[in-house]
Every structure is written in C-alpha cells, then in structure tokens.
C-alpha cells in the first residue's frame, strides 16, 4: 500500500523499497500542492515571488528562481534520482550539454581524462576541442579494455568516461573491472546510460560516480523535446551541482513536462522495444546479405557474457553490417525506405535508419573497411511490415552493388 505523507512524498507500508514501475508512476507528482491535478503542470517562470524579506534572506521557500528549480524540473529530477540511485539530479537542455557539464564538473586544467573510443561523437568533439583548449589531456581507450585500463592511468588522471554499449558499435564495457582498476584515488567515472536507461543498467551500483542521459531519447520517448539529465553520487554531487549552477544550465519547463510524461510509460515502452528490436536483430542475423549484427543481447555478440552479467534488458537501437558498396547502392537502400525514417536521434515510437561512418570518430579501435554499418531504431510499427521494408531495402542494395 502506498500512502502520501504531508509533503506529498511517497511512503510505503511494506518494508521493501518500491519497485521501479511504481516509482515511474508515482514520483514527481504533488497533487496536494497543485489543486489535485494529477500531472505536475508546466511551470513557466523566471521570477518567483517571496512573501516577505525574511523568506528572501533565509531562502526558506522551495523555489527561488525559475532557472535554479521549479515544480516542472523537480518532477523529472525526482524520478531520475530514484531510478539511478544517486544523491541528486540536474537537468540540462540536451544530452550533449549534460555530458559537457559532467566532464567539466570533475576536470581542471592539467588533468587527464580517459574516454572510450566508442563515445557518442559530439562528446568526442567536446573533449578534443573544448577540453583540450582548457588544458586537459584527452586520451582514448579500447571500450573492451576492462581491468587493462590500469596501465593507462597517470597520476593526473581525474576522470574516465564510459558508454556501454558504445555509440554505433555497441561494445559492452566491464564497468566493475574499470572501477576497481582505478584504485583509491580521485578518479571520477562518468557513464552515459542513454541506451539501456536505468531500468536495464545501473552504473552507480557498478562503480560509476556520475550518470548522464540524453533524456531526448527514451525518457521523452516521442521525438518532440530535448533534455539532458546528470545524476551524481554523494561524493560528486556538490561539485556537479556547483558547475551546473555556474554554467546557468536549465531545461525549459515545457520540455520537463514532456519528459515527466514520457517517464510515466518508460517501463511499458522499454518492455515493447526490447523484444521487437531483438526479433528484427535475429531476423537480420539470418539475412543472406548481412555479415553481422551488433546487438549485445544476441548470443553471437562478442560481449554477450558481460551484457548478461550486468544488464537486465536491452534497448531499441542496434547496428548491422553489410558488404561495403558504392554510394549509389547505399542511396538505393535509403531513398526507397517506406517506413524507416532517415534521421538523427532515436527513442521515439517511430523506426529510424542511419548510415554509420566511423572514419572521423575512432582512433584506438580499427573499423572494418570492407563493411558498411547501418544503425536502426525499432519503433512500434508492425514487425512484419518493418522486416518487409528492410528486406526490400537490402534487395535494392544488392541489385545496385553491381
Ligand atoms: C543522442 C545522444 C546523446 C546526446 O543527446 P542530445 O539530446 O541529442 O544532445 C548523448 N549520448 C548518447 C548515447 C546519445 O545517443
């Protein structure tokens, strides 16, 4: 049984903590503070008024200024903090700004950061340009390095960025091994957990200190808003909170509303995305033109054992490899797609397809030059219709290969 305490917080009469589906349904709502409205309304606000001088000087009301927190941002922060099991969460206007804020919150001039070679491409650009310009040494490592990362550590290494599975190539990282290899020093592990969501992967429990999400993807879930979330553990919460404040970062109330609404159905959507993406992945594995499928929940994936150990489910997004062919063949495949949309991002109800080009964003791992990688997001269309669309595309590709 759930009961509401005076301040609207959830209390459970059971001794067990509430399960994630229940948290997704109930957290971040304060009907008693908003005339009984079930959903936290959009709080468009810069100025927030104080009743008197003392309240202003003591800062003794929940919200002080629109940018630093309002009911809309709090609704999302509460849910994400509970799901990730962190000390607190801050919101940013995009996943990328969440990553740059997390990195700058732990790095100073003269420090060294180790970044997975499979990092999201704009994260990599941020490291190579901004961080480098600020005097941080940036080095990349093989996502499959595991405990071997100990040989790369330098006295001034202050952060390790992990992303598991990796963007575009879907390597799984041995986060517990990386965490124990860093020893007792002050090295922060920052994890991009966008793919699995906290429903299927819990980086803070496996040794990470800060978890970042492109809420744009699965949290919002409908391709109509951008949002980033950063959740820190006790050790890094203060400096994250300070850096976030100093940058003046905040998310628009309307986008917070859409993320809170999306989170209500996250478990249901992930529960649908998971078997659908897997079914298409297995079907592609048996397709005559497909060389390999990069989906960590497949038994054939080289990191499947690690995946099975650390993840409790898989997401909507994966890649597959076909033999490389001239541009005209790729155009024949893409331009004739009927259901799969050609576009960036992912996480919505609609299926998407994107060609993968690794030439600009891998320096430690060597992409196979005979392969053409294609990344797909599996949405909620009928699965047989999606397979037909892909099959027709692959046939066009083969005919145009010459
Ligand atoms: C999309 C994405 C991001 C960036 O999110 P934006 O909201 O587009 O800035 C970061 N990491 C991963 C893994 C992503 O897929």
Short mmCIF file of C-alpha atoms and ligand atoms in Angstrom, two decimals:
data_model
loop_
_atom_site.label_atom_id
_atom_site.label_comp_id
_atom_site.label_asym_id
_atom_site.label_seq_id
_atom_site.Cartn_x
_atom_site.Cartn_y
_atom_site.Cartn_z
CA UNK A 1 0.00 0.00 0.00
CA UNK A 2 1.17 3.49 -0.83
CA UNK A 3 0.36 6.41 1.35
CA UNK A 4 1.12 10.09 0.93
CA UNK A 5 2.77 11.95 3.76
CA UNK A 6 2.02 15.62 4.33
CA UNK A 7 4.67 16.87 1.93
CA UNK A 8 3.39 14.59 -0.80
CA UNK A 9 6.35 12.20 -0.63
CA UNK A 10 5.75 8.53 -1.12
CA UNK A 11 5.81 6.24 1.86
CA UNK A 12 5.41 2.50 1.74
CA UNK A 13 3.87 0.42 4.45
CA UNK A 14 5.92 -2.54 3.15
CA UNK A 15 9.50 -2.84 4.28
CA UNK A 16 10.70 -3.46 0.72
CA UNK A 17 11.61 -0.45 -1.39
CA UNK A 18 9.09 0.41 -4.08
CA UNK A 19 9.64 -1.19 -7.45
CA UNK A 20 10.64 0.88 -10.45
CA UNK A 21 7.24 0.68 -12.22
CA UNK A 22 5.65 2.14 -9.10
CA UNK A 23 8.30 4.88 -8.87
CA UNK A 24 7.74 5.77 -12.53
CA UNK A 25 4.01 6.05 -11.91
CA UNK A 26 4.02 7.99 -8.64
CA UNK A 27 7.22 10.03 -8.19
CA UNK A 28 7.47 13.67 -9.17
CA UNK A 29 3.79 14.36 -8.63
CA UNK A 30 2.44 16.60 -5.85
CA UNK A 31 -1.33 16.74 -6.39
CA UNK A 32 -1.79 18.23 -2.93
CA UNK A 33 0.34 21.25 -3.96
CA UNK A 34 -1.48 21.79 -7.25
CA UNK A 35 -5.22 21.71 -6.61
CA UNK A 36 -5.33 17.94 -7.07
CA UNK A 37 -4.09 17.97 -10.66
CA UNK A 38 -2.67 14.51 -11.38
CA UNK A 39 0.22 15.77 -13.53
CA UNK A 40 2.67 18.43 -12.41
CA UNK A 41 1.72 21.42 -14.60
CA UNK A 42 4.20 23.34 -16.77
CA UNK A 43 5.85 25.99 -14.58
CA UNK A 44 6.94 28.70 -16.98
CA UNK A 45 8.79 31.03 -14.67
CA UNK A 46 11.81 33.26 -14.24
CA UNK A 47 10.71 35.39 -11.26
CA UNK A 48 9.33 33.57 -8.27
CA UNK A 49 7.89 35.89 -5.58
CA UNK A 50 8.73 35.79 -1.88
CA UNK A 51 6.07 36.68 0.71
CA UNK A 52 8.45 38.83 2.78
CA UNK A 53 12.04 39.96 3.32
CA UNK A 54 12.86 37.22 5.80
CA UNK A 55 11.85 34.40 3.41
CA UNK A 56 14.01 36.05 0.73
CA UNK A 57 17.03 36.42 3.01
CA UNK A 58 16.67 32.95 4.54
CA UNK A 59 15.90 31.41 1.14
CA UNK A 60 13.35 29.39 3.04
CA UNK A 61 10.89 28.50 0.30
CA UNK A 62 11.22 25.53 -2.06
CA UNK A 63 11.75 27.56 -5.24
CA UNK A 64 13.82 30.74 -5.54
CA UNK A 65 14.28 31.49 -9.22
CA UNK A 66 12.99 29.75 -12.34
CA UNK A 67 16.42 28.75 -13.58
CA UNK A 68 17.53 27.05 -10.37
CA UNK A 69 14.48 24.81 -9.94
CA UNK A 70 10.71 24.78 -10.28
CA UNK A 71 7.97 22.14 -9.98
CA UNK A 72 8.49 21.03 -13.62
CA UNK A 73 12.22 20.41 -13.27
CA UNK A 74 11.80 18.82 -9.84
CA UNK A 75 9.29 16.29 -11.19
CA UNK A 76 11.90 14.90 -13.60
CA UNK A 77 14.82 15.14 -11.16
CA UNK A 78 12.96 13.15 -8.50
CA UNK A 79 12.18 10.28 -10.83
CA UNK A 80 15.68 10.02 -12.34
CA UNK A 81 17.42 10.28 -8.95
CA UNK A 82 15.30 7.44 -7.57
CA UNK A 83 15.78 5.22 -10.64
CA UNK A 84 19.57 5.73 -10.80
CA UNK A 85 20.00 5.58 -7.03
CA UNK A 86 22.02 8.82 -6.82
CA UNK A 87 22.26 11.73 -4.41
CA UNK A 88 20.64 14.18 -6.81
CA UNK A 89 19.96 15.05 -10.46
CA UNK A 90 20.30 18.22 -12.51
CA UNK A 91 18.69 18.91 -15.87
CA UNK A 92 20.21 20.48 -18.96
CA UNK A 93 18.78 21.49 -22.37
CA UNK A 94 20.25 18.44 -24.16
CA UNK A 95 22.12 15.19 -23.64
CA UNK A 96 25.28 16.78 -25.00
CA UNK A 97 25.19 19.68 -22.54
CA UNK A 98 24.69 17.13 -19.73
CA UNK A 99 27.88 15.35 -20.84
CA UNK A 100 29.92 18.57 -21.14
CA UNK A 101 28.69 19.76 -17.73
CA UNK A 102 29.50 16.41 -16.10
CA UNK A 103 33.02 16.39 -17.60
CA UNK A 104 33.81 20.00 -16.66
CA UNK A 105 32.50 19.41 -13.12
CA UNK A 106 35.36 16.97 -12.42
CA UNK A 107 38.19 18.22 -14.69
CA UNK A 108 40.61 21.13 -14.32
CA UNK A 109 43.50 22.44 -16.37
CA UNK A 110 46.41 19.98 -16.20
CA UNK A 111 44.16 16.96 -15.57
CA UNK A 112 43.92 13.88 -17.76
CA UNK A 113 40.72 12.17 -18.95
CA UNK A 114 40.33 8.70 -20.46
CA UNK A 115 37.48 8.49 -22.96
CA UNK A 116 36.08 5.33 -24.50
CA UNK A 117 36.78 5.10 -28.24
CA UNK A 118 33.08 4.26 -28.67
CA UNK A 119 31.84 7.56 -27.18
CA UNK A 120 28.98 9.47 -28.74
CA UNK A 121 30.61 11.54 -31.50
CA UNK A 122 29.75 15.06 -30.22
CA UNK A 123 31.10 14.06 -26.77
CA UNK A 124 34.34 13.23 -28.50
CA UNK A 125 34.36 16.58 -30.29
CA UNK A 126 33.84 18.36 -26.96
CA UNK A 127 36.81 16.53 -25.48
CA UNK A 128 39.07 17.11 -28.50
CA UNK A 129 38.28 20.81 -28.81
CA UNK A 130 37.00 22.47 -25.63
CA UNK A 131 38.64 20.25 -23.01
CA UNK A 132 41.92 20.25 -24.92
CA UNK A 133 41.81 24.04 -25.24
CA UNK A 134 41.27 24.28 -21.47
CA UNK A 135 44.49 22.35 -20.88
CA UNK A 136 43.03 18.91 -20.19
CA UNK A 137 44.86 15.96 -21.74
CA UNK A 138 42.38 13.70 -23.56
CA UNK A 139 43.22 10.08 -24.33
CA UNK A 140 41.06 7.36 -25.84
CA UNK A 141 40.91 3.71 -24.83
CA UNK A 142 39.51 0.49 -26.29
CA UNK A 143 35.98 0.01 -24.87
CA UNK A 144 36.86 -3.66 -24.27
CA UNK A 145 39.92 -2.79 -22.17
CA UNK A 146 38.40 -3.84 -18.81
CA UNK A 147 40.93 -4.02 -15.98
CA UNK A 148 43.70 -3.27 -18.51
CA UNK A 149 42.81 0.39 -18.06
CA UNK A 150 45.14 0.37 -15.04
CA UNK A 151 48.12 0.53 -17.44
CA UNK A 152 46.79 3.82 -18.88
CA UNK A 153 46.28 5.63 -15.60
CA UNK A 154 48.56 8.58 -14.88
CA UNK A 155 48.98 10.46 -11.62
CA UNK A 156 46.90 13.32 -13.03
CA UNK A 157 44.09 11.14 -14.46
CA UNK A 158 40.90 12.54 -12.94
CA UNK A 159 38.07 11.08 -15.00
CA UNK A 160 37.08 8.07 -17.10
CA UNK A 161 34.18 8.35 -19.50
CA UNK A 162 32.32 5.09 -20.21
CA UNK A 163 29.45 4.46 -22.56
CA UNK A 164 28.03 0.96 -22.58
CA UNK A 165 27.05 -0.18 -25.08
CA UNK A 166 29.11 2.19 -27.21
CA UNK A 167 27.53 4.51 -29.75
CA UNK A 168 27.20 2.98 -33.24
CA UNK A 169 29.32 -0.14 -32.50
CA UNK A 170 27.65 -1.43 -29.29
CA UNK A 171 30.65 -2.76 -27.35
CA UNK A 172 29.87 -3.61 -23.71
CA UNK A 173 32.30 -2.26 -21.12
CA UNK A 174 33.38 -4.09 -17.97
CA UNK A 175 32.47 -1.24 -15.64
CA UNK A 176 33.14 -3.13 -12.36
CA UNK A 177 36.64 -4.04 -13.63
CA UNK A 178 37.34 -0.45 -14.71
CA UNK A 179 36.08 0.81 -11.37
CA UNK A 180 38.32 -1.48 -9.31
CA UNK A 181 41.33 -0.80 -11.57
CA UNK A 182 41.21 2.93 -10.80
CA UNK A 183 42.16 2.23 -7.21
CA UNK A 184 41.51 4.58 -4.30
CA UNK A 185 42.47 7.86 -5.99
CA UNK A 186 40.21 10.67 -7.07
CA UNK A 187 39.20 9.42 -10.49
CA UNK A 188 35.56 10.04 -11.35
CA UNK A 189 33.79 7.56 -13.60
CA UNK A 190 31.12 9.21 -15.76
CA UNK A 191 28.69 6.87 -17.53
CA UNK A 192 26.45 7.70 -20.50
CA UNK A 193 23.47 5.42 -19.80
CA UNK A 194 21.17 6.60 -22.58
CA UNK A 195 20.81 3.24 -24.35
CA UNK A 196 19.75 0.93 -21.53
CA UNK A 197 18.01 3.50 -19.29
CA UNK A 198 18.17 2.94 -15.51
CA UNK A 199 15.55 0.22 -15.95
CA UNK A 200 18.09 -2.12 -17.52
CA UNK A 201 21.50 -0.87 -16.28
CA UNK A 202 22.57 0.74 -13.02
CA UNK A 203 26.04 2.33 -13.47
CA UNK A 204 26.20 3.80 -9.95
CA UNK A 205 25.81 0.31 -8.47
CA UNK A 206 28.61 -0.98 -10.72
CA UNK A 207 31.16 1.69 -9.79
CA UNK A 208 30.30 4.87 -11.72
CA UNK A 209 30.06 8.20 -9.88
CA UNK A 210 28.02 10.26 -12.32
CA UNK A 211 25.37 9.03 -14.78
CA UNK A 212 24.29 11.05 -17.79
CA UNK A 213 21.25 10.61 -20.02
CA UNK A 214 20.16 12.08 -23.27
CA UNK A 215 16.60 12.33 -21.94
CA UNK A 216 15.83 13.36 -25.50
CA UNK A 217 15.76 9.67 -26.38
CA UNK A 218 13.91 7.18 -24.19
CA UNK A 219 12.76 9.49 -21.37
CA UNK A 220 10.89 11.89 -23.65
CA UNK A 221 10.16 8.94 -25.92
CA UNK A 222 8.24 10.75 -28.64
CA UNK A 223 10.91 12.68 -30.61
CA UNK A 224 9.49 16.06 -29.66
CA UNK A 225 11.79 17.56 -27.00
CA UNK A 226 15.47 17.77 -26.00
CA UNK A 227 16.67 17.17 -22.45
CA UNK A 228 19.77 16.05 -20.54
CA UNK A 229 19.98 14.63 -17.04
CA UNK A 230 23.03 14.31 -14.77
CA UNK A 231 22.84 12.22 -11.60
CA UNK A 232 25.75 12.13 -9.15
CA UNK A 233 26.56 10.06 -6.11
CA UNK A 234 27.24 11.62 -2.71
CA UNK A 235 30.94 12.17 -3.44
CA UNK A 236 30.47 14.22 -6.62
CA UNK A 237 27.07 15.82 -6.01
CA UNK A 238 28.36 19.12 -4.62
CA UNK A 239 30.78 19.87 -7.45
CA UNK A 240 28.27 18.80 -10.08
CA UNK A 241 25.59 21.00 -8.55
CA UNK A 242 28.02 23.98 -8.41
CA UNK A 243 29.24 23.60 -12.00
CA UNK A 244 25.69 23.20 -13.30
CA UNK A 245 24.74 26.43 -11.48
CA UNK A 246 27.79 28.32 -12.74
CA UNK A 247 27.02 27.45 -16.35
CA UNK A 248 23.45 28.67 -15.84
CA UNK A 249 22.09 25.47 -17.28
CA UNK A 250 18.40 24.67 -17.09
CA UNK A 251 15.78 22.86 -19.10
CA UNK A 252 12.63 24.51 -20.42
CA UNK A 253 9.55 23.79 -18.31
CA UNK A 254 7.63 22.55 -21.36
CA UNK A 255 10.38 20.03 -22.11
CA UNK A 256 10.45 18.90 -18.45
CA UNK A 257 6.71 18.33 -18.68
CA UNK A 258 7.16 16.18 -21.78
CA UNK A 259 9.99 14.20 -20.13
CA UNK A 260 7.92 13.61 -16.97
CA UNK A 261 5.03 12.46 -19.13
CA UNK A 262 7.34 10.20 -21.15
CA UNK A 263 8.82 8.67 -17.99
CA UNK A 264 5.35 7.52 -16.89
CA UNK A 265 5.36 4.97 -19.71
CA UNK A 266 9.11 4.25 -19.86
CA UNK A 267 8.83 0.72 -18.46
CA UNK A 268 6.00 -0.18 -20.83
CA UNK A 269 7.81 1.27 -23.84
CA UNK A 270 11.13 -0.41 -22.99
CA UNK A 271 9.22 -3.65 -22.45
CA UNK A 272 7.96 -3.34 -26.04
CA UNK A 273 11.15 -2.01 -27.67
CA UNK A 274 13.25 -4.84 -26.23
CA UNK A 275 11.61 -7.92 -27.85
CA UNK A 276 10.83 -6.03 -31.05
CA UNK A 277 14.43 -4.90 -31.61
CA UNK A 278 15.66 -8.38 -30.72
CA UNK A 279 13.31 -10.02 -33.18
CA UNK A 280 14.47 -7.75 -36.01
CA UNK A 281 18.11 -8.33 -34.93
CA UNK A 282 17.68 -12.13 -35.08
CA UNK A 283 15.93 -11.88 -38.42
CA UNK A 284 18.78 -9.73 -39.80
CA UNK A 285 21.33 -12.27 -38.48
CA UNK A 286 19.80 -14.82 -40.85
CA UNK A 287 19.58 -12.43 -43.80
CA UNK A 288 21.90 -13.50 -46.62
CA UNK A 289 23.31 -10.01 -47.18
CA UNK A 290 24.03 -9.28 -43.52
CA UNK A 291 27.58 -10.01 -42.29
CA UNK A 292 26.97 -9.44 -38.59
CA UNK A 293 24.54 -7.81 -36.20
CA UNK A 294 25.89 -5.59 -33.41
CA UNK A 295 23.32 -6.12 -30.67
CA UNK A 296 24.69 -7.14 -27.24
CA UNK A 297 21.65 -9.24 -26.28
CA UNK A 298 22.41 -11.65 -29.15
CA UNK A 299 24.37 -14.74 -28.07
CA UNK A 300 26.70 -14.14 -31.07
CA UNK A 301 27.78 -10.71 -29.78
CA UNK A 302 31.40 -10.84 -28.53
CA UNK A 303 30.45 -9.12 -25.23
CA UNK A 304 27.29 -11.11 -24.63
CA UNK A 305 28.57 -12.68 -21.38
CA UNK A 306 29.31 -9.26 -19.88
CA UNK A 307 25.96 -8.00 -21.08
CA UNK A 308 24.14 -10.93 -19.48
CA UNK A 309 26.04 -10.34 -16.23
CA UNK A 310 25.40 -6.59 -15.87
CA UNK A 311 22.25 -5.70 -17.82
CA UNK A 312 18.68 -6.78 -17.13
CA UNK A 313 17.37 -5.87 -20.57
CA UNK A 314 18.15 -4.32 -23.93
CA UNK A 315 17.05 -1.28 -25.86
CA UNK A 316 15.63 -0.31 -29.21
CA UNK A 317 18.82 0.58 -31.03
CA UNK A 318 21.47 -1.56 -32.78
CA UNK A 319 23.62 -1.74 -35.89
CA UNK A 320 24.24 -4.33 -38.58
CA UNK A 321 26.97 -4.75 -41.17
CA UNK A 322 26.61 -5.40 -44.89
CA UNK A 323 29.40 -5.60 -47.50
CA UNK A 324 30.63 -2.15 -48.48
CA UNK A 325 29.30 -0.97 -51.86
CA UNK A 326 29.38 2.26 -53.88
CA UNK A 327 27.37 5.27 -52.70
CA UNK A 328 24.68 4.56 -55.31
CA UNK A 329 23.83 1.27 -53.58
CA UNK A 330 23.51 2.98 -50.20
CA UNK A 331 21.29 5.64 -51.78
CA UNK A 332 19.11 2.93 -53.33
CA UNK A 333 18.68 1.32 -49.91
CA UNK A 334 17.95 4.54 -48.01
CA UNK A 335 15.95 6.54 -50.52
CA UNK A 336 13.46 3.75 -51.09
CA UNK A 337 12.69 3.12 -47.42
CA UNK A 338 8.99 3.25 -46.83
CA UNK A 339 8.60 3.06 -43.03
CA UNK A 340 12.07 3.68 -41.57
CA UNK A 341 12.73 7.42 -41.36
CA UNK A 342 16.18 8.78 -42.19
CA UNK A 343 17.16 10.98 -39.27
CA UNK A 344 19.27 11.60 -36.17
CA UNK A 345 18.35 10.79 -32.63
CA UNK A 346 16.17 7.83 -31.61
CA UNK A 347 13.91 6.72 -28.78
CA UNK A 348 10.53 7.63 -30.29
CA UNK A 349 7.61 5.43 -31.35
CA UNK A 350 8.77 5.51 -34.99
CA UNK A 351 11.53 3.41 -36.56
CA UNK A 352 14.66 5.14 -37.86
CA UNK A 353 17.64 4.25 -40.02
CA UNK A 354 21.07 5.89 -40.34
CA UNK A 355 24.27 5.03 -42.22
CA UNK A 356 27.28 4.76 -39.90
CA UNK A 357 30.59 6.38 -40.80
CA UNK A 358 33.33 5.69 -38.25
CA UNK A 359 36.17 7.35 -40.15
CA UNK A 360 36.07 10.53 -38.04
CA UNK A 361 35.41 9.04 -34.64
CA UNK A 362 37.59 6.05 -33.88
CA UNK A 363 41.30 6.36 -33.08
CA UNK A 364 42.06 3.27 -30.96
CA UNK A 365 39.80 0.60 -32.45
CA UNK A 366 40.01 -0.05 -36.20
CA UNK A 367 36.72 -0.21 -38.11
CA UNK A 368 36.46 -2.95 -40.79
CA UNK A 369 36.85 -1.07 -44.10
CA UNK A 370 35.01 -3.79 -46.06
CA UNK A 371 31.86 -3.26 -44.04
CA UNK A 372 29.04 -0.76 -44.31
CA UNK A 373 27.43 -0.31 -40.89
CA UNK A 374 23.79 0.70 -40.61
CA UNK A 375 22.14 1.75 -37.35
CA UNK A 376 18.42 1.23 -36.75
CA UNK A 377 15.94 2.15 -34.01
CA UNK A 378 12.95 -0.18 -33.81
CA UNK A 379 9.70 1.62 -33.02
CA UNK A 380 6.12 0.41 -32.68
CA UNK A 381 5.10 -0.34 -36.27
CA UNK A 382 4.06 -3.92 -37.10
CA UNK A 383 7.20 -6.09 -37.02
CA UNK A 384 6.45 -7.90 -40.29
CA UNK A 385 5.95 -4.55 -42.03
CA UNK A 386 9.34 -3.42 -40.71
CA UNK A 387 11.06 -6.62 -41.90
CA UNK A 388 9.47 -6.22 -45.34
CA UNK A 389 10.74 -2.63 -45.53
CA UNK A 390 14.27 -3.70 -44.54
CA UNK A 391 14.25 -6.72 -46.85
CA UNK A 392 13.20 -4.58 -49.82
CA UNK A 393 15.95 -2.09 -48.95
CA UNK A 394 18.61 -4.81 -48.77
CA UNK A 395 17.43 -6.19 -52.12
CA UNK A 396 17.78 -2.74 -53.69
CA UNK A 397 21.27 -2.52 -52.19
CA UNK A 398 22.34 -5.87 -53.60
CA UNK A 399 20.97 -5.07 -57.08
CA UNK A 400 22.80 -1.76 -57.10
CA UNK A 401 26.06 -3.30 -55.81
CA UNK A 402 26.88 -4.49 -59.30
C1 LIG B 1 21.75 11.40 -28.56
C2 LIG B 1 22.78 11.02 -27.60
C3 LIG B 1 23.41 11.99 -26.82
C4 LIG B 1 23.15 13.47 -26.98
O1 LIG B 1 21.82 13.83 -26.70
P1 LIG B 1 21.21 15.19 -27.31
O2 LIG B 1 19.97 15.41 -26.51
O3 LIG B 1 20.95 14.94 -28.76
O4 LIG B 1 22.21 16.26 -27.10
C5 LIG B 1 24.35 11.58 -25.91
N1 LIG B 1 24.67 10.27 -25.77
C6 LIG B 1 24.08 9.31 -26.49
C7 LIG B 1 24.47 7.88 -26.28
C8 LIG B 1 23.11 9.65 -27.43
O5 LIG B 1 22.54 8.69 -28.18
#
